[in-house]
Each structure stands twice: as structure tokens, then as C-alpha cells.
């Protein structure tokens, strides 16, 4: 049943996204003691202009 | 006040999206005993490459 | 794969929560043309003091 | 540590998005008594066709 | 229609939560040019043991 | 900047939660090529009665 949601700045490669899903699934199943088949992972890519830290958009830094 | 968020793989038709909003609103209002006017529904379409099950991207299955 | 998240003010009965999960699953599967087994529903109960509309907490109205 | 997520109908200007990140950061830091550097803001723009109120899509109203 | 979600470590006062809802509503309405009545704010309080930064739980720092 | 959110059925031990934050942070930083200090992880524990699969609450299975 675990649901893992990963939000990060868009621009990562297909290979990185594939590996991130695999790694987050493996570690979640291992630590929580559940089957990998029961783990969902959703990647949410966010434009730098839509992510602010300390009041500034990452696209403006 | 209920807020319903529906996440699913992108590619559904306009008519399906219209009907999903209508159905989720109707059932939520009916079961929770609130007015339909007070129910918000947000649809979040996710690319198959960004949704993983059992460590694999749906686009890779 | 659809994930449905329902947020509402806490205080609903066990029976309402059971029926809401059933109804949201049924309608999502029907409209999107997927198996009910592939639909997850998560209920998120929010205290009235933590939900604001028009700048006022629902617990203060 | 605060994380602020703002969801709204797409179509706002770059300047509005910049100002919204700045204003939400400033007020969160002020009210919660934390440094602005510790506040993240993520803007989530939603198409009018994917946002329903009272069972109708905003794009259909 | 804007929905603002604020996540922060639990332990803030009732007065801070009331003021945060008011401030986030006011600024969102002002910047996006919408009525305050159309802005929802949900506060999500997170236990320090459930929030990690740099791999460490805030409760362990 | 990555934000990782892990939702799972409540009842896991303190040690599991500590290890999950550490593992999700490590793998996210490794795969996305960012510093661990820039990764936030939020754990969201959900009661079995509030999580439905195939229309049934996990607490009813």
C-alpha cells in the first residue's frame, strides 16, 4: 500500500527517472517489510519558475 | 468543503473527465450529506513514464 | 492505477467512510474503464480548525 | 520547514507567480516565526478543464 | 478557486493558525485577483518525527 | 529541492520511520545528483480504515 510521491525540478533524464522509481520502491519495500508489487511511486516534475525557496523562484536565482 | 483529487494516467477523453468530475461530486455530496456546490474536484493527469508500480514505470511495462 | 484522495472535515461516521470508499472506487472504475482492484482511495480527515474558507477557520464560523 | 502549496487555474502572469511566492513566503515566516530561507513554496497550475466545482468543469461554465 | 495547503511542524498556537489562514487567504486573493470567498486554505500539521531534512528526522536533531 | 512524501498504513516502528527517511533521502540525492541537505521527506501515516483498495477499507479485509 505505500504510496511514494517525489517532486523535483523538471529536466532530469529518462534514465534518472527510471532509476529513481526503482530505488524508492526497493528501499520502501525493504524498510517497511512489504512486497515491491504493493508500492506505487508517482514522480511530479515542477518547473523552476514554480518552485520558491526563501521567497525567490529557483528560475530567478 | 470536501476536496476530491483524482490522479490517473493521462490519455482519457474530455467526456470521461467531464463525467468523472460529475460522478465524484454527486457521490461525495450524497454520502457525506453536503451540497454539491461545496465539493471541489481536481483531476491530476500523470504521464505513464512518471508512475511506477513494483519498481517499473508503467511506460516500460 | 487511479488514486483518489478525499479530504473533508472530520466527524463523519464509520459507515459514511466505508460507503464513500466504495462509491468513489465504483464510479472511478466505471468512468475510466479500469478494474476496481486497481483503484486506491485515501481519506484525509481535516479538523475544522485547520480548514479556512474566505480567511476564516470553519471552527470559527 | 514549512511547505506551502498553491493550486490555481493556469493563466496567471509571470509577475503574479513571482509575487505570490514572495508574499506566501513572507507571511508564513512572519506568522509562524521561522526564517524565510526555511520556507518552500510550490505553485501547481491546473487547467480549467481539470477543476470541477458543483460537478461542473470550470471550462464548461 | 485557489487551494492553499500549508504543511509545518505541529505545535503552533491557535492564534498563529488563525492568523496564517487569514494572511494566506488575503495575499492569494490580492495577488491572483480573486475574491477571498473563493480561496480555501488547509493546514497540515506534521509531527517532527515524520519530517526529515538531510536524512535526519527533525525530532532527532 | 526534492520533496519526497511517503504515505503508508500507520503502525510502523520508530526505527523503521527513521531508516525510511534516511534511505529515501540517500537514494534521491544519489540518483538525482543533489546534496542530501536539499532533500525533504515527509511521512504520512494513514489509518487502515481510511485506505481503500478495490472499494474495501484495509481495516475491513
Short mmCIF file of C-alpha atoms in Angstrom, two decimals:
data_model
loop_
_atom_site.label_atom_id
_atom_site.label_comp_id
_atom_site.label_asym_id
_atom_site.label_seq_id
_atom_site.Cartn_x
_atom_site.Cartn_y
_atom_site.Cartn_z
CA UNK A 1 0.00 0.00 0.00
CA UNK A 2 2.78 2.53 0.37
CA UNK A 3 2.48 5.49 -1.98
CA UNK A 4 5.65 7.47 -2.60
CA UNK A 5 5.46 10.87 -4.28
CA UNK A 6 8.69 12.53 -5.49
CA UNK A 7 8.59 16.19 -6.50
CA UNK A 8 11.67 17.76 -8.11
CA UNK A 9 12.69 20.36 -10.67
CA UNK A 10 11.99 19.18 -14.22
CA UNK A 11 14.90 18.37 -16.52
CA UNK A 12 16.09 15.01 -15.22
CA UNK A 13 16.86 12.26 -17.76
CA UNK A 14 14.63 9.29 -18.57
CA UNK A 15 17.27 7.02 -17.06
CA UNK A 16 17.33 9.01 -13.79
CA UNK A 17 13.53 8.84 -13.53
CA UNK A 18 13.56 5.09 -14.22
CA UNK A 19 16.26 4.53 -11.58
CA UNK A 20 14.53 6.78 -9.01
CA UNK A 21 11.29 4.77 -9.25
CA UNK A 22 13.26 1.54 -8.88
CA UNK A 23 15.34 2.79 -5.92
CA UNK A 24 12.43 4.36 -3.98
CA UNK A 25 10.37 1.19 -4.48
CA UNK A 26 13.19 -1.14 -3.38
CA UNK A 27 14.06 0.84 -0.23
CA UNK A 28 10.41 1.37 0.80
CA UNK A 29 9.65 -2.36 0.44
CA UNK A 30 12.83 -3.31 2.31
CA UNK A 31 12.38 -0.91 5.26
CA UNK A 32 8.59 -1.27 5.68
CA UNK A 33 8.62 -5.03 5.07
CA UNK A 34 6.12 -5.05 2.21
CA UNK A 35 6.20 -6.57 -1.31
CA UNK A 36 7.54 -4.33 -4.11
CA UNK A 37 4.34 -5.09 -6.04
CA UNK A 38 2.38 -3.15 -3.39
CA UNK A 39 4.43 0.07 -3.74
CA UNK A 40 3.32 2.91 -6.04
CA UNK A 41 5.64 5.77 -6.94
CA UNK A 42 4.49 8.97 -8.68
CA UNK A 43 7.04 11.48 -9.98
CA UNK A 44 5.92 15.12 -10.09
CA UNK A 45 8.20 17.34 -12.16
CA UNK A 46 7.95 21.04 -11.25
CA UNK A 47 9.16 23.93 -13.44
CA UNK A 48 11.89 26.02 -11.72
CA UNK A 49 9.62 29.07 -12.12
CA UNK A 50 7.01 27.36 -9.94
CA UNK A 51 9.29 26.43 -7.01
CA UNK A 52 10.21 29.10 -4.50
CA UNK A 53 12.82 28.98 -1.73
CA UNK A 54 13.32 31.96 0.62
CA UNK A 55 10.72 33.88 -1.40
CA UNK A 56 12.58 33.61 -4.70
CA UNK A 57 11.74 31.43 -7.70
CA UNK A 58 14.50 28.93 -8.48
CA UNK A 59 14.34 30.26 -12.06
CA UNK A 60 15.23 33.72 -10.76
CA UNK A 61 18.28 32.64 -8.73
CA UNK B 1 -15.83 21.66 1.85
CA UNK B 2 -14.83 18.25 0.56
CA UNK B 3 -11.88 18.30 -1.85
CA UNK B 4 -11.52 15.27 -4.11
CA UNK B 5 -8.28 14.73 -6.02
CA UNK B 6 -8.19 12.10 -8.77
CA UNK B 7 -4.80 11.05 -10.18
CA UNK B 8 -4.70 8.75 -13.22
CA UNK B 9 -2.64 8.04 -16.32
CA UNK B 10 -3.09 10.75 -18.96
CA UNK B 11 -4.96 9.91 -22.16
CA UNK B 12 -8.58 9.85 -21.03
CA UNK B 13 -11.18 11.63 -23.20
CA UNK B 14 -12.75 15.02 -22.46
CA UNK B 15 -16.06 13.25 -21.96
CA UNK B 16 -14.57 10.82 -19.42
CA UNK B 17 -13.02 13.70 -17.47
CA UNK B 18 -16.32 15.61 -17.50
CA UNK B 19 -18.24 12.55 -16.32
CA UNK B 20 -15.66 11.71 -13.61
CA UNK B 21 -15.98 15.19 -12.08
CA UNK B 22 -19.75 14.90 -12.14
CA UNK B 23 -19.81 11.37 -10.63
CA UNK B 24 -17.24 12.03 -7.87
CA UNK B 25 -19.09 15.23 -6.91
CA UNK B 26 -22.51 13.55 -6.84
CA UNK B 27 -21.38 10.56 -4.76
CA UNK B 28 -19.34 12.66 -2.31
CA UNK B 29 -22.27 15.03 -1.71
CA UNK B 30 -24.71 12.12 -1.34
CA UNK B 31 -22.59 10.05 1.09
CA UNK B 32 -21.24 12.92 3.22
CA UNK B 33 -24.55 14.82 3.22
CA UNK B 34 -23.22 18.10 1.83
CA UNK B 35 -24.33 20.33 -1.08
CA UNK B 36 -22.74 19.62 -4.47
CA UNK B 37 -21.83 23.33 -4.64
CA UNK B 38 -19.43 22.76 -1.74
CA UNK B 39 -17.47 19.95 -3.44
CA UNK B 40 -14.26 20.66 -5.41
CA UNK B 41 -12.70 18.04 -7.67
CA UNK B 42 -9.20 18.37 -9.16
CA UNK B 43 -8.02 15.92 -11.84
CA UNK B 44 -4.28 15.25 -11.99
CA UNK B 45 -3.17 13.51 -15.18
CA UNK B 46 0.15 11.68 -14.81
CA UNK B 47 2.35 10.52 -17.71
CA UNK B 48 2.84 6.70 -17.76
CA UNK B 49 6.61 7.33 -17.54
CA UNK B 50 6.09 9.07 -14.20
CA UNK B 51 4.02 6.36 -12.50
CA UNK B 52 5.80 3.30 -11.09
CA UNK B 53 4.30 0.05 -9.80
CA UNK B 54 6.55 -2.71 -8.40
CA UNK B 55 9.59 -0.59 -9.32
CA UNK B 56 8.74 -0.39 -13.01
CA UNK B 57 7.42 2.61 -14.95
CA UNK B 58 4.00 1.91 -16.50
CA UNK B 59 5.50 3.15 -19.78
CA UNK B 60 8.10 0.35 -19.55
CA UNK B 61 5.61 -2.46 -18.97
CA UNK C 1 -3.71 2.91 -11.20
CA UNK C 2 -6.11 5.68 -10.31
CA UNK C 3 -5.51 7.22 -6.86
CA UNK C 4 -8.43 9.10 -5.34
CA UNK C 5 -7.84 11.35 -2.32
CA UNK C 6 -10.86 12.68 -0.42
CA UNK C 7 -10.31 15.47 2.13
CA UNK C 8 -13.20 16.54 4.36
CA UNK C 9 -13.95 17.84 7.84
CA UNK C 10 -13.53 15.11 10.48
CA UNK C 11 -16.59 13.76 12.25
CA UNK C 12 -18.16 11.51 9.62
CA UNK C 13 -19.37 8.05 10.68
CA UNK C 14 -17.58 4.77 10.01
CA UNK C 15 -20.44 3.79 7.74
CA UNK C 16 -20.13 7.01 5.70
CA UNK C 17 -16.39 6.48 5.29
CA UNK C 18 -16.92 2.87 4.22
CA UNK C 19 -19.60 3.90 1.70
CA UNK C 20 -17.50 6.80 0.35
CA UNK C 21 -14.57 4.49 -0.43
CA UNK C 22 -16.93 2.06 -2.13
CA UNK C 23 -18.74 4.76 -4.18
CA UNK C 24 -15.58 6.64 -5.29
CA UNK C 25 -13.98 3.32 -6.33
CA UNK C 26 -17.04 2.14 -8.26
CA UNK C 27 -17.53 5.40 -10.17
CA UNK C 28 -13.83 5.85 -10.96
CA UNK C 29 -13.58 2.30 -12.32
CA UNK C 30 -16.79 2.70 -14.33
CA UNK C 31 -15.93 6.08 -15.90
CA UNK C 32 -12.22 5.46 -16.57
CA UNK C 33 -12.76 1.86 -17.69
CA UNK C 34 -10.36 0.23 -15.22
CA UNK C 35 -10.75 -2.67 -12.76
CA UNK C 36 -11.89 -1.75 -9.23
CA UNK C 37 -8.88 -3.72 -7.93
CA UNK C 38 -6.60 -1.08 -9.49
CA UNK C 39 -8.23 1.88 -7.67
CA UNK C 40 -6.82 3.23 -4.38
CA UNK C 41 -8.78 5.66 -2.23
CA UNK C 42 -7.25 7.57 0.71
CA UNK C 43 -9.49 9.54 3.08
CA UNK C 44 -7.92 12.57 4.76
CA UNK C 45 -9.95 13.90 7.69
CA UNK C 46 -9.18 17.56 8.50
CA UNK C 47 -10.07 19.30 11.79
CA UNK C 48 -12.45 22.27 11.27
CA UNK C 49 -9.81 24.50 12.90
CA UNK C 50 -7.39 23.61 10.11
CA UNK C 51 -9.67 24.39 7.16
CA UNK C 52 -10.17 28.01 6.13
CA UNK C 53 -12.67 29.47 3.67
CA UNK C 54 -12.70 33.22 2.91
CA UNK C 55 -9.93 33.67 5.50
CA UNK C 56 -11.94 32.22 8.39
CA UNK C 57 -11.46 28.85 10.07
CA UNK C 58 -14.55 26.65 9.75
CA UNK C 59 -14.34 26.19 13.54
CA UNK C 60 -14.71 29.97 13.95
CA UNK C 61 -17.81 30.31 11.77
CA UNK D 1 10.44 23.68 7.26
CA UNK D 2 7.05 24.98 6.20
CA UNK D 3 5.95 23.81 2.76
CA UNK D 4 3.26 25.89 1.07
CA UNK D 5 1.47 24.50 -2.00
CA UNK D 6 -0.71 26.86 -4.07
CA UNK D 7 -3.05 25.34 -6.66
CA UNK D 8 -4.92 27.66 -9.04
CA UNK D 9 -6.25 27.83 -12.59
CA UNK D 10 -3.44 28.25 -15.13
CA UNK D 11 -3.11 31.54 -16.99
CA UNK D 12 -1.61 33.84 -14.36
CA UNK D 13 1.29 36.10 -15.38
CA UNK D 14 4.97 35.52 -14.55
CA UNK D 15 4.84 38.61 -12.34
CA UNK D 16 1.82 37.30 -10.40
CA UNK D 17 3.54 33.97 -9.82
CA UNK D 18 6.73 35.70 -8.67
CA UNK D 19 4.76 37.95 -6.29
CA UNK D 20 2.67 35.05 -4.94
CA UNK D 21 5.79 33.08 -3.97
CA UNK D 22 7.23 36.17 -2.30
CA UNK D 23 4.00 37.03 -0.41
CA UNK D 24 3.23 33.46 0.79
CA UNK D 25 6.84 33.08 1.98
CA UNK D 26 6.87 36.43 3.80
CA UNK D 27 3.56 35.85 5.60
CA UNK D 28 4.33 32.24 6.53
CA UNK D 29 7.70 33.21 8.02
CA UNK D 30 6.17 36.17 9.87
CA UNK D 31 3.21 34.29 11.37
CA UNK D 32 4.99 31.02 12.22
CA UNK D 33 8.17 32.76 13.41
CA UNK D 34 10.60 30.96 11.09
CA UNK D 35 13.30 32.22 8.70
CA UNK D 36 12.20 32.89 5.10
CA UNK D 37 15.10 30.65 3.97
CA UNK D 38 13.31 27.69 5.56
CA UNK D 39 10.06 28.17 3.59
CA UNK D 40 9.38 26.30 0.32
CA UNK D 41 6.52 27.27 -1.98
CA UNK D 42 5.35 25.12 -4.90
CA UNK D 43 2.84 26.51 -7.41
CA UNK D 44 0.59 23.98 -9.12
CA UNK D 45 -1.23 25.35 -12.16
CA UNK D 46 -4.39 23.40 -13.05
CA UNK D 47 -6.19 23.56 -16.43
CA UNK D 48 -9.80 24.84 -16.09
CA UNK D 49 -10.95 21.55 -17.67
CA UNK D 50 -9.43 19.65 -14.77
CA UNK D 51 -11.05 21.62 -11.93
CA UNK D 52 -14.66 20.92 -11.03
CA UNK D 53 -16.97 22.87 -8.72
CA UNK D 54 -20.54 21.67 -8.07
CA UNK D 55 -19.95 18.85 -10.55
CA UNK D 56 -19.12 21.14 -13.49
CA UNK D 57 -15.72 21.77 -15.04
CA UNK D 58 -14.68 25.42 -14.77
CA UNK D 59 -14.03 25.26 -18.54
CA UNK D 60 -17.70 24.35 -19.07
CA UNK D 61 -19.13 27.22 -17.01
CA UNK E 1 -10.72 28.50 -6.82
CA UNK E 2 -7.23 28.72 -5.37
CA UNK E 3 -6.40 26.00 -2.84
CA UNK E 4 -3.52 26.73 -0.49
CA UNK E 5 -2.02 23.91 1.56
CA UNK E 6 0.39 24.77 4.40
CA UNK E 7 2.43 21.97 5.97
CA UNK E 8 4.51 22.71 9.08
CA UNK E 9 5.75 21.10 12.27
CA UNK E 10 2.93 20.72 14.83
CA UNK E 11 2.99 22.85 17.96
CA UNK E 12 1.87 26.26 16.70
CA UNK E 13 -0.74 28.17 18.70
CA UNK E 14 -4.42 28.52 17.82
CA UNK E 15 -3.82 32.22 17.23
CA UNK E 16 -0.95 31.53 14.81
CA UNK E 17 -3.08 29.07 12.85
CA UNK E 18 -5.98 31.54 12.69
CA UNK E 19 -3.67 34.33 11.51
CA UNK E 20 -1.92 32.09 8.95
CA UNK E 21 -5.23 31.19 7.30
CA UNK E 22 -6.21 34.85 7.22
CA UNK E 23 -2.84 36.03 5.82
CA UNK E 24 -2.51 33.32 3.13
CA UNK E 25 -6.10 33.97 2.00
CA UNK E 26 -5.64 37.75 1.86
CA UNK E 27 -2.36 37.62 -0.10
CA UNK E 28 -3.57 34.93 -2.53
CA UNK E 29 -6.74 36.89 -3.30
CA UNK E 30 -4.79 40.14 -3.70
CA UNK E 31 -2.04 38.76 -5.98
CA UNK E 32 -4.22 36.48 -8.13
CA UNK E 33 -7.10 38.96 -8.33
CA UNK E 34 -9.80 36.66 -6.97
CA UNK E 35 -12.39 37.05 -4.18
CA UNK E 36 -11.33 35.88 -0.71
CA UNK E 37 -14.54 33.80 -0.61
CA UNK E 38 -13.10 31.64 -3.41
CA UNK E 39 -9.87 30.76 -1.53
CA UNK E 40 -9.56 27.59 0.53
CA UNK E 41 -6.66 27.03 2.95
CA UNK E 42 -5.86 23.66 4.57
CA UNK E 43 -3.29 23.43 7.36
CA UNK E 44 -1.43 20.15 7.68
CA UNK E 45 0.46 19.76 10.95
CA UNK E 46 3.30 17.22 10.78
CA UNK E 47 5.00 15.62 13.81
CA UNK E 48 8.75 16.43 13.97
CA UNK E 49 9.42 12.67 13.89
CA UNK E 50 7.75 12.47 10.48
CA UNK E 51 9.69 15.27 8.78
CA UNK E 52 13.22 14.57 7.53
CA UNK E 53 15.83 17.03 6.28
CA UNK E 54 19.24 15.79 5.05
CA UNK E 55 18.21 12.26 6.03
CA UNK E 56 17.59 13.09 9.69
CA UNK E 57 14.25 13.40 11.48
CA UNK E 58 13.71 16.89 12.89
CA UNK E 59 12.91 15.16 16.22
CA UNK E 60 16.42 13.64 16.16
CA UNK E 61 18.28 16.91 15.57
CA UNK F 1 14.88 20.80 -3.68
CA UNK F 2 13.39 17.35 -4.00
CA UNK F 3 10.40 16.71 -1.74
CA UNK F 4 9.58 13.08 -1.06
CA UNK F 5 6.23 12.17 0.52
CA UNK F 6 5.71 8.62 1.81
CA UNK F 7 2.18 7.51 2.70
CA UNK F 8 1.67 4.15 4.40
CA UNK F 9 -0.56 2.39 6.91
CA UNK F 10 0.17 3.55 10.47
CA UNK F 11 1.80 1.13 12.90
CA UNK F 12 5.43 1.11 11.75
CA UNK F 13 8.16 1.37 14.39
CA UNK F 14 10.20 4.48 15.21
CA UNK F 15 13.25 2.70 13.86
CA UNK F 16 11.55 1.89 10.55
CA UNK F 17 10.45 5.52 10.15
CA UNK F 18 13.97 6.76 10.94
CA UNK F 19 15.51 4.32 8.42
CA UNK F 20 12.92 5.14 5.73
CA UNK F 21 13.73 8.86 5.89
CA UNK F 22 17.44 8.07 5.70
CA UNK F 23 17.07 5.61 2.78
CA UNK F 24 14.70 7.77 0.69
CA UNK F 25 16.98 10.79 1.18
CA UNK F 26 20.15 8.86 0.26
CA UNK F 27 18.72 7.31 -2.90
CA UNK F 28 17.03 10.54 -4.09
CA UNK F 29 20.29 12.50 -3.65
CA UNK F 30 22.31 9.77 -5.36
CA UNK F 31 20.02 9.31 -8.38
CA UNK F 32 19.12 12.99 -8.97
CA UNK F 33 22.64 14.22 -8.24
CA UNK F 34 21.72 16.69 -5.49
CA UNK F 35 23.03 17.22 -1.93
CA UNK F 36 21.26 15.29 0.84
CA UNK F 37 20.83 18.61 2.68
CA UNK F 38 18.47 19.73 -0.11
CA UNK F 39 16.10 16.73 0.24
CA UNK F 40 12.96 16.89 2.41
CA UNK F 41 11.00 13.78 3.32
CA UNK F 42 7.52 13.86 4.91
CA UNK F 43 5.95 10.65 6.25
CA UNK F 44 2.16 10.49 6.20
CA UNK F 45 0.73 7.68 8.31
CA UNK F 46 -2.80 6.66 7.28
CA UNK F 47 -5.22 4.62 9.42
CA UNK F 48 -6.22 1.31 7.77
CA UNK F 49 -9.86 2.44 7.96
CA UNK F 50 -9.02 5.40 5.74
CA UNK F 51 -7.27 3.49 2.95
CA UNK F 52 -9.38 1.65 0.39
CA UNK F 53 -8.29 -0.85 -2.27
CA UNK F 54 -10.85 -2.36 -4.68
CA UNK F 55 -13.58 -0.49 -2.83
CA UNK F 56 -12.85 -2.09 0.55
CA UNK F 57 -11.20 -0.48 3.58
CA UNK F 58 -7.97 -2.22 4.54
CA UNK F 59 -9.40 -2.41 8.08
CA UNK F 60 -12.33 -4.44 6.72
CA UNK F 61 -10.21 -7.03 4.87
#
